[in-house]
C-alpha atoms as an extended CHARMM CRD file, in Angstrom:
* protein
*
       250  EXT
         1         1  UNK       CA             40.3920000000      -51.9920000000       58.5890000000  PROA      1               0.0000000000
         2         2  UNK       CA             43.3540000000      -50.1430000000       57.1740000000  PROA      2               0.0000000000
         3         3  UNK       CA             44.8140000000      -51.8520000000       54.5240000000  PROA      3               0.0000000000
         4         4  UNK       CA             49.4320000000      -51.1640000000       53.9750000000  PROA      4               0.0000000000
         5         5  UNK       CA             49.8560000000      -51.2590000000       50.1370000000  PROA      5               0.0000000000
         6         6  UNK       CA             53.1480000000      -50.6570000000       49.3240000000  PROA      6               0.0000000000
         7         7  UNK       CA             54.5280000000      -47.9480000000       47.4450000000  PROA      7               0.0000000000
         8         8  UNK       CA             54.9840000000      -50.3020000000       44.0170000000  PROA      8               0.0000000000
         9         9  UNK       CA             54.5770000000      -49.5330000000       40.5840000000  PROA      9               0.0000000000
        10        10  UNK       CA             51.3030000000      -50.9160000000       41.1610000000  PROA      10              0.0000000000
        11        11  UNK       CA             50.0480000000      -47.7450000000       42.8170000000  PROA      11              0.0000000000
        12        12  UNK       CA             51.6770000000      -45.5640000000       39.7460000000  PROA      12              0.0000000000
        13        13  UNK       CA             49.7100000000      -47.0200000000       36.7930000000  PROA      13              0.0000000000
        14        14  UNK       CA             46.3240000000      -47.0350000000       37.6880000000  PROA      14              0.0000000000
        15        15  UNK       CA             45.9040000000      -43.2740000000       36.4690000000  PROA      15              0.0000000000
        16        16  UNK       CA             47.4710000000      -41.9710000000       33.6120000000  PROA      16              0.0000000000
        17        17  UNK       CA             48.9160000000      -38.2960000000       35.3440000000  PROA      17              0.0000000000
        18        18  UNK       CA             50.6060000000      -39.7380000000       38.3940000000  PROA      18              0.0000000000
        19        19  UNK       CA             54.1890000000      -39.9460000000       38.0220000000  PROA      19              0.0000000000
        20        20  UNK       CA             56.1040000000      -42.8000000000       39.4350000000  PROA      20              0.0000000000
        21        21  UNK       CA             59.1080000000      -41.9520000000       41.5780000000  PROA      21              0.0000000000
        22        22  UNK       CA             61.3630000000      -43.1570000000       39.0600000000  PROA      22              0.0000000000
        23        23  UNK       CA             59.8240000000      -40.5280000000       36.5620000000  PROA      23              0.0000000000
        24        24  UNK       CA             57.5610000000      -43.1980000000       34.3080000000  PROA      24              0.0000000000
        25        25  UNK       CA             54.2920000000      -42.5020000000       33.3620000000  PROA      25              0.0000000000
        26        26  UNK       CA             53.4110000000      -46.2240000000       32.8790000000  PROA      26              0.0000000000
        27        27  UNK       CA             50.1720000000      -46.0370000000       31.1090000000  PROA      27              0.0000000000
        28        28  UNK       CA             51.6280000000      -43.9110000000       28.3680000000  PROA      28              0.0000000000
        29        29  UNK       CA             54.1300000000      -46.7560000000       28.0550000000  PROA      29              0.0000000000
        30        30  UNK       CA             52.1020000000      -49.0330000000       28.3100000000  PROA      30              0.0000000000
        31        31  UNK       CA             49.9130000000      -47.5890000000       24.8260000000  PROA      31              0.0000000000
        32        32  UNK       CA             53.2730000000      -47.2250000000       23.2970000000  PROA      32              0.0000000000
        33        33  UNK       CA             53.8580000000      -50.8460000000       24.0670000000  PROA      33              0.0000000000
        34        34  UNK       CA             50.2140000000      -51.8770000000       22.8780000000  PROA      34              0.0000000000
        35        35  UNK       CA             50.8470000000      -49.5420000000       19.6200000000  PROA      35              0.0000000000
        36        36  UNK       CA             53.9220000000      -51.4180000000       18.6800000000  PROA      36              0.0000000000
        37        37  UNK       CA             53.5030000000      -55.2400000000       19.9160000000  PROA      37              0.0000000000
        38        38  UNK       CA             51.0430000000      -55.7680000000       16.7830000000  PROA      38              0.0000000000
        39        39  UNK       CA             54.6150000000      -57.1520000000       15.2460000000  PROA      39              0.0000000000
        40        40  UNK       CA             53.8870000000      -54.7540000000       12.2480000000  PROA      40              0.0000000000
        41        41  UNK       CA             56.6650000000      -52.7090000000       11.3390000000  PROA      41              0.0000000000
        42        42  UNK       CA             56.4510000000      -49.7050000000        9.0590000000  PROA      42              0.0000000000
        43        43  UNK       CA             59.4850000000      -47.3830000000        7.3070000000  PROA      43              0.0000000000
        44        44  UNK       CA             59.7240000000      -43.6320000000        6.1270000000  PROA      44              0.0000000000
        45        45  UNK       CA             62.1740000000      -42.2070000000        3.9010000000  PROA      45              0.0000000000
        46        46  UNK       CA             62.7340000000      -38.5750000000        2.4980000000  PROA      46              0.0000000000
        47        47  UNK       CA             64.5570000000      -37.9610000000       -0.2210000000  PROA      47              0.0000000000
        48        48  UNK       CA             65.5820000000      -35.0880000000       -2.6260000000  PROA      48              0.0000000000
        49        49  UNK       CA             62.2890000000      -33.8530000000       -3.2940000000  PROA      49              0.0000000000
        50        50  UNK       CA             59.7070000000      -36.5090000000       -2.2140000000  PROA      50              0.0000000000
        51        51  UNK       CA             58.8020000000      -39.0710000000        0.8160000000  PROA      51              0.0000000000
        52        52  UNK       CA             57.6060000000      -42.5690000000        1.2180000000  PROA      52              0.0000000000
        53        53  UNK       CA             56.3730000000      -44.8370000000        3.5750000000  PROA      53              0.0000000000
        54        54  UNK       CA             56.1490000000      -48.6860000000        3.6800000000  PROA      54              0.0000000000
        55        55  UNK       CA             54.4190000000      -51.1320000000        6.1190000000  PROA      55              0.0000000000
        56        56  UNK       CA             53.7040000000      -54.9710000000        6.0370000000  PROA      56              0.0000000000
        57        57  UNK       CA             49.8440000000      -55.8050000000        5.1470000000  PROA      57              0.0000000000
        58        58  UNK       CA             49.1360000000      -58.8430000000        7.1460000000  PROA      58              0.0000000000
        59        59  UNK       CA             45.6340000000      -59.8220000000        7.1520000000  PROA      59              0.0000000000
        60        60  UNK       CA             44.4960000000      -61.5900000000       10.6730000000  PROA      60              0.0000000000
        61        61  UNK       CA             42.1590000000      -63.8570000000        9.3310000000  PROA      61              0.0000000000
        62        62  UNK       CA             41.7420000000      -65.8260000000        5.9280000000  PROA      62              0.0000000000
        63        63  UNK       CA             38.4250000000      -64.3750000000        5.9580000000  PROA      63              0.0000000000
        64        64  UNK       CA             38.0930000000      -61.1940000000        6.1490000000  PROA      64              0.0000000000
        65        65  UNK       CA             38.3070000000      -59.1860000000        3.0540000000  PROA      65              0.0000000000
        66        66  UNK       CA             42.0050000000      -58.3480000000        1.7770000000  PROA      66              0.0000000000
        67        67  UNK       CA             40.8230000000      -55.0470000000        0.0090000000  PROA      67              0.0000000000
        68        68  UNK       CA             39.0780000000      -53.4880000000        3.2140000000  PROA      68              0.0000000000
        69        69  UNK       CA             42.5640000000      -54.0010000000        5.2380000000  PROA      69              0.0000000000
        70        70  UNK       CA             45.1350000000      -51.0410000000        5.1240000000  PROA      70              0.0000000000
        71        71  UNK       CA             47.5800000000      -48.8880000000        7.4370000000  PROA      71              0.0000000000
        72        72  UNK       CA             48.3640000000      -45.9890000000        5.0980000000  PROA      72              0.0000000000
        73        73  UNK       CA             45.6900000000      -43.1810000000        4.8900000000  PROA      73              0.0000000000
        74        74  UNK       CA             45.0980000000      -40.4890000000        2.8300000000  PROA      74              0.0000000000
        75        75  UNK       CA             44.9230000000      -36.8440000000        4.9160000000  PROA      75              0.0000000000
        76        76  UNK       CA             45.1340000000      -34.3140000000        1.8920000000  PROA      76              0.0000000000
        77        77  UNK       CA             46.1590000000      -33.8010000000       -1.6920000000  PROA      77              0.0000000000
        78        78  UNK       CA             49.7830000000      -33.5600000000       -0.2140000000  PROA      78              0.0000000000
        79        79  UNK       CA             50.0540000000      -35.1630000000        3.0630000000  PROA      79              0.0000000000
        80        80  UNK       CA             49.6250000000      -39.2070000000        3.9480000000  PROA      80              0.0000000000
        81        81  UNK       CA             49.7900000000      -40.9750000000        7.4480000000  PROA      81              0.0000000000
        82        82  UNK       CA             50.5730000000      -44.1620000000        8.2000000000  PROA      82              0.0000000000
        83        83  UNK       CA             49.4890000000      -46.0070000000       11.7150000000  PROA      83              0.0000000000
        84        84  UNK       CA             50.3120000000      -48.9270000000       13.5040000000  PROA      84              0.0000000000
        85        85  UNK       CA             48.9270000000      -49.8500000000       16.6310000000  PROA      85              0.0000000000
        86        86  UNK       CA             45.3450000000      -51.0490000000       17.8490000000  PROA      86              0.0000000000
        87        87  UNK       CA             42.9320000000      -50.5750000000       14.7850000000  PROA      87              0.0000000000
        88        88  UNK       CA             39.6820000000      -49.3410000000       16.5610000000  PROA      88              0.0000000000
        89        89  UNK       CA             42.1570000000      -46.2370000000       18.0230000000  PROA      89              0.0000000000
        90        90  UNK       CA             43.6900000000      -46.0510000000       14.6410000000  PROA      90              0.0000000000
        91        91  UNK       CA             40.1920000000      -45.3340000000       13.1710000000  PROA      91              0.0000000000
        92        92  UNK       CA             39.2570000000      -42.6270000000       15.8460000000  PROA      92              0.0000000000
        93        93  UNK       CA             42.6550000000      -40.9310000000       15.2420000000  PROA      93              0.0000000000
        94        94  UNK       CA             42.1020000000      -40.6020000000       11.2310000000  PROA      94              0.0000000000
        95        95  UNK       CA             39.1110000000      -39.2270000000       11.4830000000  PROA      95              0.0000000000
        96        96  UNK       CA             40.2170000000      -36.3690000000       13.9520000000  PROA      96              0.0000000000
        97        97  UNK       CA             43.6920000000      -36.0150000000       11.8780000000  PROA      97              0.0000000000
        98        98  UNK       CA             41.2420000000      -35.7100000000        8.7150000000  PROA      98              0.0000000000
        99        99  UNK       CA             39.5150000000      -33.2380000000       11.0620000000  PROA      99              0.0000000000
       100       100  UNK       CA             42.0170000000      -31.1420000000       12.0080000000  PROA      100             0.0000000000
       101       101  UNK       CA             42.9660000000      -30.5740000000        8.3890000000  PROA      101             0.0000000000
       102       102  UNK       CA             39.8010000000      -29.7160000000        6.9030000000  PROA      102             0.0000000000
       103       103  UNK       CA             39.4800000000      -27.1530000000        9.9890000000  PROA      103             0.0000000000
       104       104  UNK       CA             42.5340000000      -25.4760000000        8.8950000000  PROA      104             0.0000000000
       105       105  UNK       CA             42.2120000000      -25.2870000000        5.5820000000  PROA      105             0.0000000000
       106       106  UNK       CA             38.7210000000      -23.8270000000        6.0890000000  PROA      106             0.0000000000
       107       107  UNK       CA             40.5330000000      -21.2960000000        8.7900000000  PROA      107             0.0000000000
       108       108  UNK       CA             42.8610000000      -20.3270000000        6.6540000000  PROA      108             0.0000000000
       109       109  UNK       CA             42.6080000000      -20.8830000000        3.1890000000  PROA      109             0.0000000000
       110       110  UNK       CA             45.3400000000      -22.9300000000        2.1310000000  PROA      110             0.0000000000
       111       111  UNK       CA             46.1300000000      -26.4520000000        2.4420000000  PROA      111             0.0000000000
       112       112  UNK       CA             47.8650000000      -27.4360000000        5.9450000000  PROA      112             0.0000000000
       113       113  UNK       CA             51.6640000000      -28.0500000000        6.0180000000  PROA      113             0.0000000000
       114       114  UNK       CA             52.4910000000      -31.0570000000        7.2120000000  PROA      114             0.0000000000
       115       115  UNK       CA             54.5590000000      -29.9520000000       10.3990000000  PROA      115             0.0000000000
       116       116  UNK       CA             52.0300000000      -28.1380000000       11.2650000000  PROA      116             0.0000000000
       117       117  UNK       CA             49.3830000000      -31.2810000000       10.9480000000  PROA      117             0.0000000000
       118       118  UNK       CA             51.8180000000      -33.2210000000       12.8090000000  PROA      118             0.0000000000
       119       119  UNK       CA             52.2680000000      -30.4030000000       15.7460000000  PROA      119             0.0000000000
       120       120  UNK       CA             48.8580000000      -30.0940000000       16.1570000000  PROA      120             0.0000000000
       121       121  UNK       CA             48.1920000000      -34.0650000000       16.8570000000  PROA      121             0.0000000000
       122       122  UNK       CA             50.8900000000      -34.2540000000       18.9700000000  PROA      122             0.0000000000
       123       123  UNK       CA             49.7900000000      -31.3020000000       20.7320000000  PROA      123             0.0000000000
       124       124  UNK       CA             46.3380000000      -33.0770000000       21.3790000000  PROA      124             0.0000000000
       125       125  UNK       CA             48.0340000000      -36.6040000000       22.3100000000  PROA      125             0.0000000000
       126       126  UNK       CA             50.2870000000      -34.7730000000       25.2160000000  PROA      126             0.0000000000
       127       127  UNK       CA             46.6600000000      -33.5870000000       26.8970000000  PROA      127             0.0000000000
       128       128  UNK       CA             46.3220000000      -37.3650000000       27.9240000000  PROA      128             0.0000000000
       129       129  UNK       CA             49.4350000000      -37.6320000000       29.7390000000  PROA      129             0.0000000000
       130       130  UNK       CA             48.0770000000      -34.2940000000       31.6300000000  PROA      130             0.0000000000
       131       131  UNK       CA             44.3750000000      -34.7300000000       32.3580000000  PROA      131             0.0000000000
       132       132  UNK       CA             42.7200000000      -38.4590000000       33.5840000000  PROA      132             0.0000000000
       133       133  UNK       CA             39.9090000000      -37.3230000000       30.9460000000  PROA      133             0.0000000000
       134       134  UNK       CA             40.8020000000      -40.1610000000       28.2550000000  PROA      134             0.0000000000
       135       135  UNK       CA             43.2800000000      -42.5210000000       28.0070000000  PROA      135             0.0000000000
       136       136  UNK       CA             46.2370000000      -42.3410000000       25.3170000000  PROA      136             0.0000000000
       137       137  UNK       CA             45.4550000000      -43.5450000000       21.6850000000  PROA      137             0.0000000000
       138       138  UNK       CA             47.3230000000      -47.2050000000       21.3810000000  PROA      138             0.0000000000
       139       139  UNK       CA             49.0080000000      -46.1690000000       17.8180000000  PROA      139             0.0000000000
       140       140  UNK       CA             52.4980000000      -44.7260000000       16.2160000000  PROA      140             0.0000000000
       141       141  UNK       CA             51.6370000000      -41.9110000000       13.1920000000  PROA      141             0.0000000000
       142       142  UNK       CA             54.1570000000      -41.4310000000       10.3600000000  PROA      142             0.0000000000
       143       143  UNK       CA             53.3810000000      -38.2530000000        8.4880000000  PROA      143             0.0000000000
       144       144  UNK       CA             54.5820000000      -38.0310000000        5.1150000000  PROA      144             0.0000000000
       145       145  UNK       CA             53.5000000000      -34.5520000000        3.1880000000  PROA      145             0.0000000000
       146       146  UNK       CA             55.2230000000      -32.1940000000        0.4890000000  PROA      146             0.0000000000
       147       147  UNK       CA             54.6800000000      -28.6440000000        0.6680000000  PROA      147             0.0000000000
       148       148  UNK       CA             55.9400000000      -25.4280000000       -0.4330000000  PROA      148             0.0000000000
       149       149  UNK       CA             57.6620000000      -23.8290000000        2.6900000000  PROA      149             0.0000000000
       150       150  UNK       CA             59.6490000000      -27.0490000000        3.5050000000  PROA      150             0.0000000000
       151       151  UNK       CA             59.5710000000      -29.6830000000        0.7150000000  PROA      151             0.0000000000
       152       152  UNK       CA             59.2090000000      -32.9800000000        1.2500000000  PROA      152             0.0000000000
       153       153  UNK       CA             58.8450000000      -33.8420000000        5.1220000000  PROA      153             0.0000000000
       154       154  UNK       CA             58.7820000000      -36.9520000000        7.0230000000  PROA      154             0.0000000000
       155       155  UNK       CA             57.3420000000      -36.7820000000       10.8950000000  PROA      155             0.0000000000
       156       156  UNK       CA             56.7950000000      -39.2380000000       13.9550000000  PROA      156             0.0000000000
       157       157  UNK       CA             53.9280000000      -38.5420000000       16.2000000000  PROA      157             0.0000000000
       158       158  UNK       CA             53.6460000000      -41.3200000000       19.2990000000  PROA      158             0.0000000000
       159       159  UNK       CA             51.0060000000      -41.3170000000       21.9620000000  PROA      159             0.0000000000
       160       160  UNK       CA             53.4250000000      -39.1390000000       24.4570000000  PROA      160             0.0000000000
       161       161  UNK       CA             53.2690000000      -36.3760000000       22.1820000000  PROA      161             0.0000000000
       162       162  UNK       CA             56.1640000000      -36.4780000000       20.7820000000  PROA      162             0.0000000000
       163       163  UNK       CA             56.5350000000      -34.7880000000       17.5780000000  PROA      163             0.0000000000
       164       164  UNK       CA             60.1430000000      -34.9060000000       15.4550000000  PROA      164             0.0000000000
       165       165  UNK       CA             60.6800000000      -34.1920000000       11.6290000000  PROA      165             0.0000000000
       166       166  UNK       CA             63.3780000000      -37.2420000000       10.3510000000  PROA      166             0.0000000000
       167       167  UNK       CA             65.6240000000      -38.1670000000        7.4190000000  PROA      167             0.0000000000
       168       168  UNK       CA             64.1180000000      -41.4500000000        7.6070000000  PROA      168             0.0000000000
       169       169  UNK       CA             62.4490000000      -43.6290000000       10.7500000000  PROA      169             0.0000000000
       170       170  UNK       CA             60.9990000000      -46.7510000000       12.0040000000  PROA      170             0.0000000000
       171       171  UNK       CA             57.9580000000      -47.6020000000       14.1260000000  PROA      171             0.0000000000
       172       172  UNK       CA             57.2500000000      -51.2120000000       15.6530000000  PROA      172             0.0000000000
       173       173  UNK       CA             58.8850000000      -54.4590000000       15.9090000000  PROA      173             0.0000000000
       174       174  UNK       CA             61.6070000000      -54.1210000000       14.0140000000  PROA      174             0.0000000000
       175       175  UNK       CA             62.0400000000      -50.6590000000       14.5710000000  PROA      175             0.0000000000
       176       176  UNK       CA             65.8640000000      -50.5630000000       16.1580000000  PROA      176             0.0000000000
       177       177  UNK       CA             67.4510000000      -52.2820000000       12.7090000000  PROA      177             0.0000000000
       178       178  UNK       CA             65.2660000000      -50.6570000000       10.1580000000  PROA      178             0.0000000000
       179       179  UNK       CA             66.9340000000      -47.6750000000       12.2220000000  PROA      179             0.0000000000
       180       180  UNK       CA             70.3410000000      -49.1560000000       12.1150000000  PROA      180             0.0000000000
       181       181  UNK       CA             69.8500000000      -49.5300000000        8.1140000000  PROA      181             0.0000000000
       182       182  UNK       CA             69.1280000000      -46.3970000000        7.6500000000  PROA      182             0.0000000000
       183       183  UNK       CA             71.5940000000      -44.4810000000        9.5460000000  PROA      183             0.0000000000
       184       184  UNK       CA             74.2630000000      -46.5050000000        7.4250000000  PROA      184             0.0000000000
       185       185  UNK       CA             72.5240000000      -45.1420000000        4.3530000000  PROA      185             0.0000000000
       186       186  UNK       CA             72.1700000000      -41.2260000000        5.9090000000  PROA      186             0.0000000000
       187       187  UNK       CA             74.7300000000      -39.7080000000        3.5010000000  PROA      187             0.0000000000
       188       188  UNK       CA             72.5750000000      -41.0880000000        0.1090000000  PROA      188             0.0000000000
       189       189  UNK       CA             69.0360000000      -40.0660000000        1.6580000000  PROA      189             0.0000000000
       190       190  UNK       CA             69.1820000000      -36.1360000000        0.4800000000  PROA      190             0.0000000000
       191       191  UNK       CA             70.2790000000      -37.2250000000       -3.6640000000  PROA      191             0.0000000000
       192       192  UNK       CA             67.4530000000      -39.6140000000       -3.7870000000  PROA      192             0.0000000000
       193       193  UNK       CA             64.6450000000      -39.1400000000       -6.5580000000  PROA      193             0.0000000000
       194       194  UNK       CA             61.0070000000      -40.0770000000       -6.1870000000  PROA      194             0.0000000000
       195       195  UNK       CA             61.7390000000      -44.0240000000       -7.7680000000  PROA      195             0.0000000000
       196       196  UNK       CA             64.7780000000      -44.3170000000       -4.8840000000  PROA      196             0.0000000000
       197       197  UNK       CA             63.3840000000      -42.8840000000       -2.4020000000  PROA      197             0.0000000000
       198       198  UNK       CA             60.9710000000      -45.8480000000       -2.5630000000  PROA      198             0.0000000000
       199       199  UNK       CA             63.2940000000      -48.1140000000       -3.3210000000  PROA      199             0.0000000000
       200       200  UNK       CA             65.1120000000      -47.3480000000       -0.0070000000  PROA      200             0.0000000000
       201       201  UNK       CA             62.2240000000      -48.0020000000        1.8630000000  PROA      201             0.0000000000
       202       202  UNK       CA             61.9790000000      -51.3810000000        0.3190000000  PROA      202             0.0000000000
       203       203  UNK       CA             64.8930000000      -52.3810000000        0.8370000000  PROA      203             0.0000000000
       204       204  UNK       CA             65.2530000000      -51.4040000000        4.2600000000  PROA      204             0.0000000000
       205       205  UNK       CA             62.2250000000      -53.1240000000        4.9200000000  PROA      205             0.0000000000
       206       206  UNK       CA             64.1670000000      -55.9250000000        3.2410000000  PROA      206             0.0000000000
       207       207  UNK       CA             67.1200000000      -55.6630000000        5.2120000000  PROA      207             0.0000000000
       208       208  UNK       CA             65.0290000000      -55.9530000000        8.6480000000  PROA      208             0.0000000000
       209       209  UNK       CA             62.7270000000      -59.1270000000        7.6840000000  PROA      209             0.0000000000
       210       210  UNK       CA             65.8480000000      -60.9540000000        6.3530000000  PROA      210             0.0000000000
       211       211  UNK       CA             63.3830000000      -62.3130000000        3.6320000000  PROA      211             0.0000000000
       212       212  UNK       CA             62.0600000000      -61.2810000000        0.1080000000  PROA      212             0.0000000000
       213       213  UNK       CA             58.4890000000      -60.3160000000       -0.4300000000  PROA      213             0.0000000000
       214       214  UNK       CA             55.7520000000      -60.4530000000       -2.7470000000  PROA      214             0.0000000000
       215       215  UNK       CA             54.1330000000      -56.6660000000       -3.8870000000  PROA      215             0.0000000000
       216       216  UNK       CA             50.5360000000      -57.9040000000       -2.3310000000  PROA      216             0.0000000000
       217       217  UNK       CA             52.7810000000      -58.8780000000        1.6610000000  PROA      217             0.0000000000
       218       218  UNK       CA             53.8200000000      -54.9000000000        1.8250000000  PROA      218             0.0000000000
       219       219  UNK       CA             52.0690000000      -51.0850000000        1.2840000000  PROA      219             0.0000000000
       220       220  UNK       CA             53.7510000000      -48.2550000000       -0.0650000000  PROA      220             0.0000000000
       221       221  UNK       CA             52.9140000000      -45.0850000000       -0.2090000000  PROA      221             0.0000000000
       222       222  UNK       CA             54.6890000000      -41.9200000000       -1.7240000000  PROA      222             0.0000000000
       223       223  UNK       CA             53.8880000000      -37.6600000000       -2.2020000000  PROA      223             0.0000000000
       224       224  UNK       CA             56.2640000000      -35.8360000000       -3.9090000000  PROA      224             0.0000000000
       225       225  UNK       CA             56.9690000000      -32.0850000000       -5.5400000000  PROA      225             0.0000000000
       226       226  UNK       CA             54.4450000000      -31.2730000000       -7.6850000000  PROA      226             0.0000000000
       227       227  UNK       CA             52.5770000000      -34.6240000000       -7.6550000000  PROA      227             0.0000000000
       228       228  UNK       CA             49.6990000000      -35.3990000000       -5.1090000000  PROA      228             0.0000000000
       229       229  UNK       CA             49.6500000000      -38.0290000000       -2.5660000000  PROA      229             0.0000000000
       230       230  UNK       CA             49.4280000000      -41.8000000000       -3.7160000000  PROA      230             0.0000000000
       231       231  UNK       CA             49.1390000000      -45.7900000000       -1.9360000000  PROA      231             0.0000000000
       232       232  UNK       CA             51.3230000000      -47.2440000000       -5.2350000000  PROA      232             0.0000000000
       233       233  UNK       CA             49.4150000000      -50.3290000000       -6.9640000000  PROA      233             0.0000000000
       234       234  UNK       CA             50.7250000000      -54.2460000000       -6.8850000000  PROA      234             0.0000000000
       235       235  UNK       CA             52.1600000000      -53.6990000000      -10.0300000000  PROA      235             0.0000000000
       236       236  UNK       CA             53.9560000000      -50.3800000000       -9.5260000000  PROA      236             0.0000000000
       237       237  UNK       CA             55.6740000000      -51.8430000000       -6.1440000000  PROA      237             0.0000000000
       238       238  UNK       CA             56.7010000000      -55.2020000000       -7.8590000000  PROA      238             0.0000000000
       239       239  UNK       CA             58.0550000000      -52.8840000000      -10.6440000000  PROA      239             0.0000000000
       240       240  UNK       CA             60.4910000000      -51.3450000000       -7.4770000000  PROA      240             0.0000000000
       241       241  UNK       CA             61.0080000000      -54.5200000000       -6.4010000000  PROA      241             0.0000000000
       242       242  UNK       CA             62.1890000000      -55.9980000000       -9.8950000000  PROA      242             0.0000000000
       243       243  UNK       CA             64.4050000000      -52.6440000000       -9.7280000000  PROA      243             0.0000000000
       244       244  UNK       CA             66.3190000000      -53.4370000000       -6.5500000000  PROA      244             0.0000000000
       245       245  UNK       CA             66.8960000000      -56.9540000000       -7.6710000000  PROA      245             0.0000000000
       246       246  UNK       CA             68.3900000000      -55.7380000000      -10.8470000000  PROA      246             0.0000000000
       247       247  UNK       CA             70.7140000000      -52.9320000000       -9.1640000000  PROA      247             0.0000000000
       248       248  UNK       CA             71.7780000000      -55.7610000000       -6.0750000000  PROA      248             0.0000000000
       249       249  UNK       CA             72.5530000000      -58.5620000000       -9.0390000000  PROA      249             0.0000000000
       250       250  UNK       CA             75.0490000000      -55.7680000000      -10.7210000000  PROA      250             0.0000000000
């Protein structure tokens, strides 16, 4: 018996390299969708000379162990990533970032830039839209990394392979007004010193959730010129906090 199935978008996203007449490859939006449904949403800002990224720390259950939960990892000396998506890909895709550093710097000699980092991982993510071998990771990277050729950068990697150096961006639920905050405050990003640069992150995190947080509800993370890589303490983010309080009662 022949069986007439018709030509729907059923028959387009069972395999991830078959286009759909409309031009969608549905299963790499559908692992943007999964990456980015998690109702996390995580910030990057780049200032004068330094970059920082912020994310929400919710913990799923009341059990689990606070300490052990955390989106922002540490690649080098000089770059960080942040990921949001589904943790068991998130875990897979540190450890062949990590890789891909440690490769290069024993290659070459020198630490990796991050645009380079960030080129190379979207490079590997666009071979799953191209061959059925694996699927696409289910997570969103934000590279944050300070080097000597171009300063303090701030890069997007999703699971398309697309790869774009920013001013400041958003990933995730809240992604289109974090954007909308930050494109207001485009002019001020480029004067902005290590302490601000965080600051802006905050409070455009701040600005998006309509709410005020406690330091221990949020991660931050910041890598500037001449100073390594660093996931800032409780205390040091309630110290920005206190700081953006002050300047908005003035």
């Amino acid at each position: 018996q022949h069986f007439y199935i018709p030509m729907s978008q059923g028959n387009f996203d069972r395999q991830i390299t078959i286009f759909s007449p409309q031009g969608h490859l549905y299963q790499i939006e559908y692992a943007m969708k999964a990456a980015t449904s998690g109702g996390n949403t995580a910030i990057a800002v780049r200032g004068k000379d330094s970059a920082a990224f912020i994310t929400q720390k919710k913990i799923p259950d009341r059990l689990i162990d606070a300490t052990s939960i955390s989106s922002i990892y540490r690649i080098s000396d000089s770059i960080g990533c942040l990921l949001i998506g589904l943790t068991p890909d998130i875990r897979a895709q540190v450890e062949r970032i990590r890789y891909e550093e440690n490769e290069f710097v024993y290659e070459n000699g020198y630490p990796m830039p991050v645009h380079a980092l960030a080129k190379r991982i979207a490079d590997l993510s666009q071979v799953y839209t191209q061959e059925a071998s694996g699927r696409a990771m289910a997570c969103v990277m934000l590279f944050i990394g300070c080097d000597e050729e171009k300063g303090a950068q701030v890069y997007k990697v999703d699971p398309a392979g697309h790869f774009l150096p920013y001013k400041a961006v958003s990933t995730g639920k809240y992604e289109p007004e974090a954007m909308n905050f930050l494109e207001k405050k485009v002019k001020e990003l480029d004067s902005l010193d290590e302490d601000c640069t965080v600051e802006m992150a905050i409070a455009a995190m701040q600005s998006v959730l309509s709410t005020d947080f406690k330091s221990s509800e949020i991660e931050v993370a910041v890598v500037s010129k001449g100073s390594k890589f660093r996931q800032l303490t409780e205390e040091q983010v309630e110290a920005r906090l206190t700081a953006i309080s002050e300047k908005s009662d003035t």
